[in-house]
């Protein structure tokens, strides 16, 4: 039975079963919670720094401040994003049938792809000029920053919706 409006986007069960590897599951089982903790911390750090950079990009009118913030954050943002992606893929393959069967996994992957597309488009036109001290709060920069915040927030919301089922109301 379809329980939500995005159920049509679920990954096919046969594909998830084909990706399942008990050997990988048993290998990762002792460190699963460590990998999960690293994933959550790296994702939170990435989102926080992206949020800080986007807010600075939207509101700061001084180019030298934007440049300083950009130079401070860019290596951390890239490193934390890489760690979050690697640990996320590792966690997915830990139990692809269980994780892939969750309702909001496909929308989460879609939001990640869109956010990466926004970052790729904005990299040359917005982020590189900001690093060089030439960028400012243009309409294009604000749109890229707002789109980034919105899409990464959607990724986190989809993750939260995947973590627990809908609360059950017990009537007496």
PDB file of N, CA and C in Angstrom, residues 53 57 63-75 78 123-136:
ATOM      1  N   UNK A  53      28.568  30.199   4.928  1.00  0.00           N
ATOM      2  CA  UNK A  53      29.050  30.797   3.687  1.00  0.00           C
ATOM      3  C   UNK A  53      27.904  31.424   2.894  1.00  0.00           C
ATOM      4  N   UNK A  57      27.449  35.240   1.933  1.00  0.00           N
ATOM      5  CA  UNK A  57      27.307  35.581   0.514  1.00  0.00           C
ATOM      6  C   UNK A  57      26.086  36.456   0.279  1.00  0.00           C
ATOM      7  N   UNK A  63      33.699  43.049   0.226  1.00  0.00           N
ATOM      8  CA  UNK A  63      34.295  41.937  -0.513  1.00  0.00           C
ATOM      9  C   UNK A  63      35.437  41.274   0.246  1.00  0.00           C
ATOM     10  N   UNK A  64      36.210  42.058   1.017  1.00  0.00           N
ATOM     11  CA  UNK A  64      37.346  41.462   1.725  1.00  0.00           C
ATOM     12  C   UNK A  64      36.887  40.525   2.853  1.00  0.00           C
ATOM     13  N   UNK A  65      35.754  40.821   3.485  1.00  0.00           N
ATOM     14  CA  UNK A  65      35.217  39.931   4.518  1.00  0.00           C
ATOM     15  C   UNK A  65      34.715  38.639   3.877  1.00  0.00           C
ATOM     16  N   UNK A  66      34.014  38.758   2.770  1.00  0.00           N
ATOM     17  CA  UNK A  66      33.527  37.587   2.054  1.00  0.00           C
ATOM     18  C   UNK A  66      34.691  36.715   1.596  1.00  0.00           C
ATOM     19  N   UNK A  67      35.747  37.348   1.119  1.00  0.00           N
ATOM     20  CA  UNK A  67      36.926  36.615   0.684  1.00  0.00           C
ATOM     21  C   UNK A  67      37.583  35.886   1.853  1.00  0.00           C
ATOM     22  N   UNK A  68      37.678  36.542   2.992  1.00  0.00           N
ATOM     23  CA  UNK A  68      38.307  35.919   4.164  1.00  0.00           C
ATOM     24  C   UNK A  68      37.480  34.728   4.658  1.00  0.00           C
ATOM     25  N   UNK A  69      36.167  34.889   4.717  1.00  0.00           N
ATOM     26  CA  UNK A  69      35.296  33.794   5.144  1.00  0.00           C
ATOM     27  C   UNK A  69      35.382  32.642   4.149  1.00  0.00           C
ATOM     28  N   UNK A  70      35.378  32.954   2.873  1.00  0.00           N
ATOM     29  CA  UNK A  70      35.457  31.925   1.831  1.00  0.00           C
ATOM     30  C   UNK A  70      36.753  31.130   1.937  1.00  0.00           C
ATOM     31  N   UNK A  71      37.854  31.821   2.111  1.00  0.00           N
ATOM     32  CA  UNK A  71      39.146  31.122   2.204  1.00  0.00           C
ATOM     33  C   UNK A  71      39.235  30.269   3.458  1.00  0.00           C
ATOM     34  N   UNK A  72      38.602  30.710   4.526  1.00  0.00           N
ATOM     35  CA  UNK A  72      38.607  29.947   5.763  1.00  0.00           C
ATOM     36  C   UNK A  72      37.783  28.663   5.632  1.00  0.00           C
ATOM     37  N   UNK A  73      36.658  28.750   4.948  1.00  0.00           N
ATOM     38  CA  UNK A  73      35.710  27.639   4.923  1.00  0.00           C
ATOM     39  C   UNK A  73      35.876  26.650   3.776  1.00  0.00           C
ATOM     40  N   UNK A  74      36.445  27.085   2.652  1.00  0.00           N
ATOM     41  CA  UNK A  74      36.380  26.262   1.434  1.00  0.00           C
ATOM     42  C   UNK A  74      37.027  24.887   1.604  1.00  0.00           C
ATOM     43  N   UNK A  75      38.175  24.791   2.234  1.00  0.00           N
ATOM     44  CA  UNK A  75      38.809  23.478   2.395  1.00  0.00           C
ATOM     45  C   UNK A  75      38.013  22.595   3.348  1.00  0.00           C
ATOM     46  N   UNK A  78      34.782  21.325   1.523  1.00  0.00           N
ATOM     47  CA  UNK A  78      35.084  20.245   0.579  1.00  0.00           C
ATOM     48  C   UNK A  78      35.451  18.950   1.308  1.00  0.00           C
ATOM     49  N   UNK A 123      29.899  27.432  -8.845  1.00  0.00           N
ATOM     50  CA  UNK A 123      31.320  27.405  -8.500  1.00  0.00           C
ATOM     51  C   UNK A 123      32.125  28.446  -9.273  1.00  0.00           C
ATOM     52  N   UNK A 124      31.998  28.421 -10.570  1.00  0.00           N
ATOM     53  CA  UNK A 124      32.790  29.322 -11.408  1.00  0.00           C
ATOM     54  C   UNK A 124      32.260  30.755 -11.366  1.00  0.00           C
ATOM     55  N   UNK A 125      30.953  30.903 -11.301  1.00  0.00           N
ATOM     56  CA  UNK A 125      30.356  32.235 -11.408  1.00  0.00           C
ATOM     57  C   UNK A 125      30.209  32.956 -10.079  1.00  0.00           C
ATOM     58  N   UNK A 126      30.160  32.197  -8.974  1.00  0.00           N
ATOM     59  CA  UNK A 126      29.918  32.831  -7.678  1.00  0.00           C
ATOM     60  C   UNK A 126      31.050  32.555  -6.699  1.00  0.00           C
ATOM     61  N   UNK A 127      31.411  31.272  -6.510  1.00  0.00           N
ATOM     62  CA  UNK A 127      32.353  30.918  -5.460  1.00  0.00           C
ATOM     63  C   UNK A 127      33.787  31.346  -5.765  1.00  0.00           C
ATOM     64  N   UNK A 128      34.260  31.125  -6.975  1.00  0.00           N
ATOM     65  CA  UNK A 128      35.625  31.529  -7.315  1.00  0.00           C
ATOM     66  C   UNK A 128      35.828  33.036  -7.228  1.00  0.00           C
ATOM     67  N   UNK A 129      34.899  33.869  -7.742  1.00  0.00           N
ATOM     68  CA  UNK A 129      35.061  35.309  -7.530  1.00  0.00           C
ATOM     69  C   UNK A 129      35.031  35.703  -6.050  1.00  0.00           C
ATOM     70  N   UNK A 130      34.253  35.000  -5.231  1.00  0.00           N
ATOM     71  CA  UNK A 130      34.216  35.288  -3.797  1.00  0.00           C
ATOM     72  C   UNK A 130      35.551  34.968  -3.147  1.00  0.00           C
ATOM     73  N   UNK A 131      36.173  33.873  -3.561  1.00  0.00           N
ATOM     74  CA  UNK A 131      37.497  33.514  -3.033  1.00  0.00           C
ATOM     75  C   UNK A 131      38.557  34.532  -3.437  1.00  0.00           C
ATOM     76  N   UNK A 132      38.424  35.077  -4.634  1.00  0.00           N
ATOM     77  CA  UNK A 132      39.404  36.044  -5.133  1.00  0.00           C
ATOM     78  C   UNK A 132      39.156  37.456  -4.615  1.00  0.00           C
ATOM     79  N   UNK A 133      38.081  37.653  -3.881  1.00  0.00           N
ATOM     80  CA  UNK A 133      37.772  38.985  -3.374  1.00  0.00           C
ATOM     81  C   UNK A 133      37.089  39.860  -4.394  1.00  0.00           C
ATOM     82  N   UNK A 134      36.600  39.283  -5.475  1.00  0.00           N
ATOM     83  CA  UNK A 134      35.940  40.052  -6.527  1.00  0.00           C
ATOM     84  C   UNK A 134      34.423  39.919  -6.466  1.00  0.00           C
ATOM     85  N   UNK A 135      33.957  38.935  -5.727  1.00  0.00           N
ATOM     86  CA  UNK A 135      32.518  38.686  -5.666  1.00  0.00           C
ATOM     87  C   UNK A 135      31.840  39.617  -4.688  1.00  0.00           C
ATOM     88  N   UNK A 136      30.581  39.722  -4.831  1.00  0.00           N
ATOM     89  CA  UNK A 136      29.794  40.529  -3.923  1.00  0.00           C
ATOM     90  C   UNK A 136      28.401  39.969  -3.834  1.00  0.00           C
TER      91      UNK A 136
END
